[in-house]
Amino acid sequence: MKQQLEQIRQSTLDALAKVKDLNDLEEIRVRVLSKKGELTAILKQMGKLSAEERPVMGQLANNVRSDVEEMLEKKAQELRSAALEARLQEEALDVTIPGKPVEIGHKHPMNKALDEIKEIFIGMGFSVVEGPEIELAEYNFTRLNTEEGHPARDRSDTFYFTDDDSVLLRTQTSPMQIRVMEQMKPPIRIIAPGRVFRKDEVDATHSPMFHQIEGLAVDVGITMSDLKGALELFAKQLYGQDAVIRFRPHHFPFTEPSCEVDVQCFECHGAGCRTCKGEGWIELLGAGMVHPKVLAGCGIDPEVYSGFAFGIGLERAAMRRFCIPDMRLVYENDVRFLTQF
Ligand code: DAH
């Protein structure tokens, strides 16, 4: 019997050497220690022993049992810590590897220019308003002193929605003058930025969709010199103190007198080049003194009040501001272009 017990201890030890995981370990435990196990089977034979042998064998059997239990527990701990070690290895993070840069976007140059322009006019006491892109011909033309039959209303220039040409995509932000004068009493100082639409072919300076910023100031005693002063200040704040602008007489139906304002070409500084089509100047905006008929049509007495208005082409202003030679770059969303700003 003593031999058998020693045999169990030894075979357990041998078996443990081959154990790979906790399942193998459990198999050994069942084989040796369970009720139907090898050790129990031997203990059942104790009754056959003499009274002297019995306590000695009992003692030995207990020793073997606790040795086996101890061996199993030790092995179990080894397996658990090996498993933990393996998992830690597998899940290890190298915190010293440089991260992947997150590319965050930034404002489009047009929006940058728009923000700057807004700031400039807000600084002069103007507030910013917005209005509809789908507009009534009445606001886009008629009430801006542009009667039916006027060439500006031509179907070849304007996107109309209805057969009677009464609803359209606004061709200018000027209808905002009417919408504002309907709602507000003087003193009025607003700018109204937004999209406008015309049937133009795409080229370096044209697009069927572009942006304007309308401006309107109405009060007692407003004169052309207020207009000139405001626009001069605007140009110098946007382009720098050395920016050169010029006022040219022009005609718009809703202003009298009217003018166009050009800024000296950023490419050639007035000499003439491809960007300015050899002119040396780039047209920046239309402006003028609000026509008395337009004021009166909005219930504002032209004998008491006067006003100036202007419409800035945002693309042109932004192109001059950031030295962008071709308007198509502004719309193509090529990141190689956009990341330069
Ligand atoms: N709406 C004009 C255009 O699109 C620009 C313009 C000219 C706006 C004179 C004005 C203005 O407010 O007074 O060509």
Coordinates of C-alpha atoms and ligand atoms in Angstrom, one line a residue:
M1 CA 0.0 0.0 0.0
K2 CA 2.8 2.3 0.9
Q3 CA 4.2 1.7 -2.6
Q4 CA 0.8 2.5 -4.2
L5 CA 0.6 5.8 -2.3
E6 CA 4.1 6.8 -3.3
Q7 CA 3.2 5.8 -6.8
I8 CA 0.3 8.2 -6.8
R9 CA 2.5 11.1 -5.6
Q10 CA 5.0 10.4 -8.3
S11 CA 2.5 9.9 -11.2
T12 CA 0.8 13.2 -10.2
L13 CA 4.1 14.9 -10.3
D14 CA 4.8 13.4 -13.8
A15 CA 1.3 14.3 -15.0
L16 CA 1.7 17.9 -13.8
A17 CA 4.8 18.3 -15.9
K18 CA 2.7 17.8 -19.0
V19 CA -0.2 20.0 -18.0
K20 CA -1.1 22.8 -20.5
D21 CA -4.1 24.5 -19.0
L22 CA -6.6 24.5 -16.2
N23 CA -8.7 21.8 -17.9
D24 CA -5.8 19.3 -17.8
L25 CA -5.3 20.2 -14.1
E26 CA -8.9 19.5 -13.3
E27 CA -8.6 16.1 -15.0
I28 CA -5.8 15.2 -12.7
R29 CA -7.7 16.4 -9.7
V30 CA -10.6 14.2 -10.5
R31 CA -8.5 11.2 -11.3
V32 CA -6.6 11.4 -8.0
L33 CA -8.7 13.1 -5.4
S34 CA -12.4 12.7 -6.3
K35 CA -14.6 10.1 -4.6
K36 CA -13.9 7.7 -7.4
G37 CA -10.3 8.7 -7.6
E38 CA -7.1 6.7 -7.1
L39 CA -6.5 7.9 -3.6
T40 CA -10.0 7.1 -2.4
A41 CA -9.7 3.7 -3.9
I42 CA -6.6 3.0 -1.8
L43 CA -8.2 4.3 1.4
K44 CA -11.0 1.9 1.0
Q45 CA -8.5 -0.9 1.5
M46 CA -7.4 0.4 4.9
G47 CA -9.8 -2.0 6.6
K48 CA -7.6 -4.9 5.5
L49 CA -4.6 -3.5 7.4
S50 CA -3.5 -4.5 10.9
A51 CA -4.2 -2.1 13.8
E52 CA -0.5 -1.1 13.9
E53 CA -0.2 -0.5 10.2
R54 CA -3.5 1.5 9.9
P55 CA -2.5 4.8 11.6
V56 CA 0.9 4.7 9.8
M57 CA -0.8 4.3 6.4
G58 CA -3.5 6.8 7.4
Q59 CA -0.8 9.3 8.1
L60 CA 1.0 8.6 4.8
A61 CA -2.3 8.8 2.9
N62 CA -3.0 12.2 4.4
N63 CA 0.4 13.4 3.5
V64 CA 0.1 12.3 -0.1
R65 CA -3.4 13.9 -0.3
S66 CA -2.1 17.3 1.0
D67 CA 1.0 17.1 -1.2
V68 CA -1.1 16.4 -4.3
E69 CA -3.5 19.3 -3.4
E70 CA -0.5 21.6 -2.8
M71 CA 1.0 20.6 -6.2
L72 CA -2.3 21.2 -8.0
E73 CA -2.7 24.6 -6.4
K74 CA 0.8 25.6 -7.2
K75 CA 0.4 24.6 -10.8
A76 CA -3.0 26.3 -11.0
Q77 CA -1.3 29.6 -9.8
E78 CA 1.4 29.2 -12.3
L79 CA -1.1 28.7 -15.1
R80 CA -3.1 31.7 -14.1
S81 CA -0.2 34.0 -13.9
A82 CA 1.1 32.8 -17.2
A83 CA -2.3 33.5 -18.8
L84 CA -2.3 37.0 -17.3
E85 CA 1.2 37.6 -18.5
A86 CA 0.3 36.4 -22.0
R87 CA -2.8 38.7 -22.0
L88 CA -0.7 41.7 -20.9
Q89 CA 1.8 41.0 -23.6
E90 CA -0.9 40.8 -26.2
E91 CA -2.7 43.9 -25.1
A92 CA 0.4 46.0 -24.5
L93 CA 0.3 49.6 -25.9
D94 CA 3.4 51.4 -26.9
V95 CA 2.6 54.8 -25.6
T96 CA 5.7 56.3 -27.1
I97 CA 4.5 55.7 -30.7
P98 CA 3.6 59.1 -32.2
G99 CA -0.2 59.5 -32.7
K100 CA -1.8 59.8 -36.1
P101 CA -2.4 63.5 -36.6
V102 CA -6.1 64.4 -36.7
E103 CA -6.8 66.8 -39.6
I104 CA -9.2 69.4 -38.5
G105 CA -10.7 71.6 -41.1
H106 CA -10.7 75.3 -41.1
K107 CA -12.7 78.1 -42.6
H108 CA -13.0 78.4 -46.4
P109 CA -11.2 81.6 -47.7
M110 CA -14.6 82.9 -48.7
N111 CA -15.9 82.6 -45.2
K112 CA -12.7 84.1 -43.8
A113 CA -13.2 87.1 -46.1
L114 CA -16.9 87.3 -45.2
D115 CA -16.1 87.3 -41.5
E116 CA -13.6 90.1 -42.0
I117 CA -16.0 92.1 -44.0
K118 CA -18.8 91.6 -41.4
E119 CA -16.4 92.7 -38.6
I120 CA -15.5 95.9 -40.6
F121 CA -19.1 96.9 -41.1
I122 CA -20.2 95.9 -37.6
G123 CA -17.5 98.2 -36.4
M124 CA -19.2 101.0 -38.4
G125 CA -22.5 100.3 -36.7
F126 CA -24.1 98.1 -39.3
S127 CA -26.0 94.9 -38.3
V128 CA -26.1 91.7 -40.4
V129 CA -29.4 90.4 -41.8
E130 CA -30.3 87.6 -44.2
G131 CA -33.1 87.0 -46.6
P132 CA -34.5 84.4 -49.1
E133 CA -32.6 83.1 -52.2
I134 CA -35.9 82.3 -53.9
E135 CA -37.3 85.8 -54.4
L136 CA -40.3 87.5 -55.9
A137 CA -39.5 89.5 -59.1
E138 CA -41.4 92.3 -57.4
Y139 CA -38.6 92.6 -54.8
N140 CA -35.7 91.6 -57.1
F141 CA -36.7 94.1 -59.8
T142 CA -39.9 96.1 -59.7
R143 CA -39.6 97.8 -56.4
L144 CA -35.9 98.4 -57.2
N145 CA -37.1 100.7 -60.0
T146 CA -36.5 98.0 -62.6
E147 CA -39.8 97.8 -64.5
E148 CA -41.0 95.0 -66.7
G149 CA -39.3 95.0 -70.1
H150 CA -36.0 96.2 -68.5
P151 CA -33.1 94.2 -70.0
A152 CA -31.9 93.1 -66.5
R153 CA -35.1 91.0 -66.3
D154 CA -34.3 89.0 -69.4
R155 CA -34.8 85.3 -69.3
S156 CA -31.4 84.7 -70.7
D157 CA -29.9 86.2 -67.5
T158 CA -32.2 85.1 -64.8
F159 CA -33.4 81.7 -63.4
Y160 CA -37.2 82.0 -63.2
F161 CA -39.4 79.4 -61.5
T162 CA -42.8 80.3 -63.0
D163 CA -44.1 81.0 -66.5
D164 CA -45.2 84.4 -65.6
D165 CA -41.7 85.3 -64.4
S166 CA -42.9 86.3 -61.0
V167 CA -40.7 84.0 -58.9
L168 CA -36.9 83.6 -59.4
L169 CA -33.5 82.9 -57.9
R170 CA -32.4 86.3 -56.8
T171 CA -29.9 87.8 -59.2
Q172 CA -28.6 90.2 -56.6
T173 CA -28.9 90.9 -52.8
S174 CA -30.5 94.3 -53.5
P175 CA -34.0 93.0 -52.8
M176 CA -32.9 92.9 -49.2
Q177 CA -33.0 96.7 -49.3
I178 CA -36.7 96.6 -49.9
R179 CA -37.3 93.8 -47.3
V180 CA -35.4 95.8 -44.7
M181 CA -37.0 99.2 -45.4
E182 CA -40.4 97.5 -45.2
Q183 CA -39.6 96.2 -41.7
M184 CA -37.4 99.0 -40.2
K185 CA -37.7 102.7 -39.7
P186 CA -34.6 104.9 -40.2
P187 CA -31.9 105.1 -39.0
I188 CA -31.1 102.0 -40.9
R189 CA -27.6 100.4 -41.2
I190 CA -27.5 96.9 -42.4
I191 CA -25.4 94.5 -44.5
A192 CA -27.0 91.4 -46.1
P193 CA -24.7 88.7 -47.3
G194 CA -25.9 85.8 -49.4
R195 CA -25.9 83.7 -52.6
V196 CA -27.1 85.1 -55.9
F197 CA -27.7 83.4 -59.2
R198 CA -27.3 84.3 -62.9
K199 CA -27.1 82.4 -66.1
D200 CA -23.4 83.0 -66.5
E201 CA -20.8 80.6 -68.0
V202 CA -18.0 79.6 -65.7
D203 CA -14.7 81.3 -66.3
A204 CA -11.9 82.8 -64.2
T205 CA -14.2 85.6 -63.0
H206 CA -17.7 84.3 -63.4
S207 CA -19.9 81.6 -62.0
P208 CA -23.7 81.0 -62.2
M209 CA -23.8 81.1 -58.4
F210 CA -21.8 83.7 -56.5
H211 CA -22.1 85.8 -53.4
Q212 CA -22.9 89.4 -52.7
I213 CA -23.0 91.6 -49.6
E214 CA -25.6 94.2 -49.8
G215 CA -25.2 97.3 -47.7
L216 CA -27.8 99.9 -46.9
A217 CA -27.7 103.1 -44.7
V218 CA -30.8 105.4 -44.5
D219 CA -31.0 108.4 -42.2
V220 CA -31.5 112.1 -42.2
G221 CA -28.7 113.9 -44.0
I222 CA -26.8 111.0 -45.6
T223 CA -24.8 112.1 -48.6
M224 CA -22.5 110.7 -51.2
S225 CA -19.5 111.6 -49.1
D226 CA -20.7 109.2 -46.3
L227 CA -20.8 106.5 -49.0
K228 CA -17.3 107.3 -50.1
G229 CA -16.0 107.5 -46.6
A230 CA -17.5 104.2 -45.6
L231 CA -16.2 102.3 -48.7
E232 CA -12.8 103.9 -48.4
L233 CA -12.5 102.7 -44.8
F234 CA -13.8 99.3 -45.8
A235 CA -11.2 98.8 -48.5
K236 CA -8.3 100.0 -46.3
Q237 CA -9.4 97.8 -43.4
L238 CA -9.8 94.7 -45.7
Y239 CA -6.8 95.2 -47.9
G240 CA -4.4 97.3 -45.9
Q241 CA -3.8 101.0 -45.6
D242 CA -2.0 101.1 -49.0
A243 CA -5.0 99.7 -50.9
V244 CA -6.0 101.9 -53.8
I245 CA -9.7 102.1 -54.9
R246 CA -11.4 104.3 -57.5
F247 CA -15.0 105.4 -58.0
R248 CA -16.4 105.3 -61.5
P249 CA -19.7 106.8 -62.6
H250 CA -22.2 104.1 -63.5
H251 CA -25.9 103.4 -63.8
F252 CA -28.1 101.3 -61.6
P253 CA -31.9 101.7 -61.7
F254 CA -32.3 101.8 -57.9
T255 CA -29.6 104.4 -57.1
E256 CA -29.1 108.0 -58.3
P257 CA -26.3 108.9 -58.7
S258 CA -24.6 105.5 -59.1
C259 CA -21.0 104.4 -59.2
E260 CA -18.8 101.4 -59.5
V261 CA -15.8 100.9 -57.2
D262 CA -12.7 99.2 -58.4
V263 CA -9.7 98.1 -56.4
Q264 CA -6.2 98.1 -58.0
C265 CA -5.2 94.6 -59.3
F266 CA -3.2 92.6 -56.7
E267 CA -1.3 90.8 -59.5
C268 CA 0.0 93.7 -61.5
H269 CA -0.6 96.8 -59.3
G270 CA -2.3 98.6 -62.1
A271 CA -0.1 97.7 -65.0
G272 CA -2.6 95.3 -66.5
C273 CA -2.5 91.5 -66.6
R274 CA -4.6 88.3 -67.1
T275 CA -6.3 88.5 -63.7
C276 CA -7.6 92.0 -64.4
K277 CA -8.0 91.4 -68.1
G278 CA -5.4 94.1 -68.8
E279 CA -7.4 96.8 -67.0
G280 CA -5.1 97.2 -63.9
W281 CA -8.3 97.4 -61.8
I282 CA -10.8 94.8 -60.5
E283 CA -14.4 95.7 -60.1
L284 CA -15.3 95.3 -56.5
L285 CA -18.8 96.7 -56.0
G286 CA -21.7 98.8 -57.2
A287 CA -23.0 101.6 -55.1
G288 CA -25.0 104.8 -55.1
M289 CA -27.5 107.0 -53.3
V290 CA -30.8 105.2 -52.9
H291 CA -33.3 106.4 -55.5
P292 CA -36.1 108.5 -54.1
K293 CA -38.6 106.3 -55.9
V294 CA -37.3 103.3 -54.0
L295 CA -37.4 105.0 -50.6
A296 CA -41.0 106.3 -51.3
G297 CA -42.1 102.8 -52.4
C298 CA -41.1 101.5 -48.9
G299 CA -43.0 104.3 -47.2
I300 CA -39.9 106.4 -46.4
D301 CA -40.2 110.1 -47.2
P302 CA -37.3 111.0 -49.6
E303 CA -37.8 114.7 -48.7
V304 CA -36.8 113.8 -45.1
Y305 CA -34.5 110.8 -45.5
S306 CA -31.7 109.8 -47.8
G307 CA -29.5 106.8 -48.0
F308 CA -26.6 105.0 -49.7
A309 CA -26.4 101.4 -50.8
F310 CA -23.8 99.1 -52.1
G311 CA -23.4 95.6 -53.3
I312 CA -20.0 93.9 -52.9
G313 CA -19.0 90.9 -54.9
L314 CA -17.7 88.5 -52.2
E315 CA -15.7 86.3 -54.5
R316 CA -13.9 89.2 -56.0
A317 CA -13.3 90.7 -52.6
A318 CA -11.9 87.4 -51.3
M319 CA -9.8 86.9 -54.4
R320 CA -8.2 90.3 -54.0
R321 CA -7.8 89.7 -50.2
F322 CA -6.0 86.4 -50.6
C323 CA -4.5 86.9 -54.1
I324 CA -6.5 84.1 -55.7
P325 CA -6.1 84.4 -59.5
D326 CA -9.1 82.2 -60.6
M327 CA -12.6 82.1 -59.2
R328 CA -12.9 78.4 -60.1
L329 CA -10.4 77.6 -57.3
V330 CA -12.8 79.0 -54.8
Y331 CA -15.5 76.4 -55.7
E332 CA -13.6 73.3 -56.6
N333 CA -12.8 72.4 -53.0
D334 CA -9.4 71.0 -53.9
V335 CA -7.6 70.6 -50.5
R336 CA -4.3 71.4 -52.0
F337 CA -5.7 74.9 -52.6
L338 CA -7.8 75.1 -49.4
T339 CA -5.0 74.1 -47.0
Q340 CA -3.1 77.2 -48.1
F341 CA -5.3 79.5 -46.1
Ligands
DAH1 N1 -27.1 94.8 -57.2 C1 -26.1 95.3 -58.1 C2 -25.5 94.2 -59.0 O1 -25.7 93.1 -58.7 C3 -25.0 95.9 -57.3 C4 -25.4 97.2 -56.6 C5 -25.3 98.4 -57.2 C6 -25.9 97.1 -55.3 C7 -25.6 99.5 -56.6 C8 -26.3 98.3 -54.7 C9 -26.1 99.5 -55.3 O2 -26.8 98.3 -53.5 O3 -26.5 100.6 -54.7 O4 -24.9 94.5 -59.9

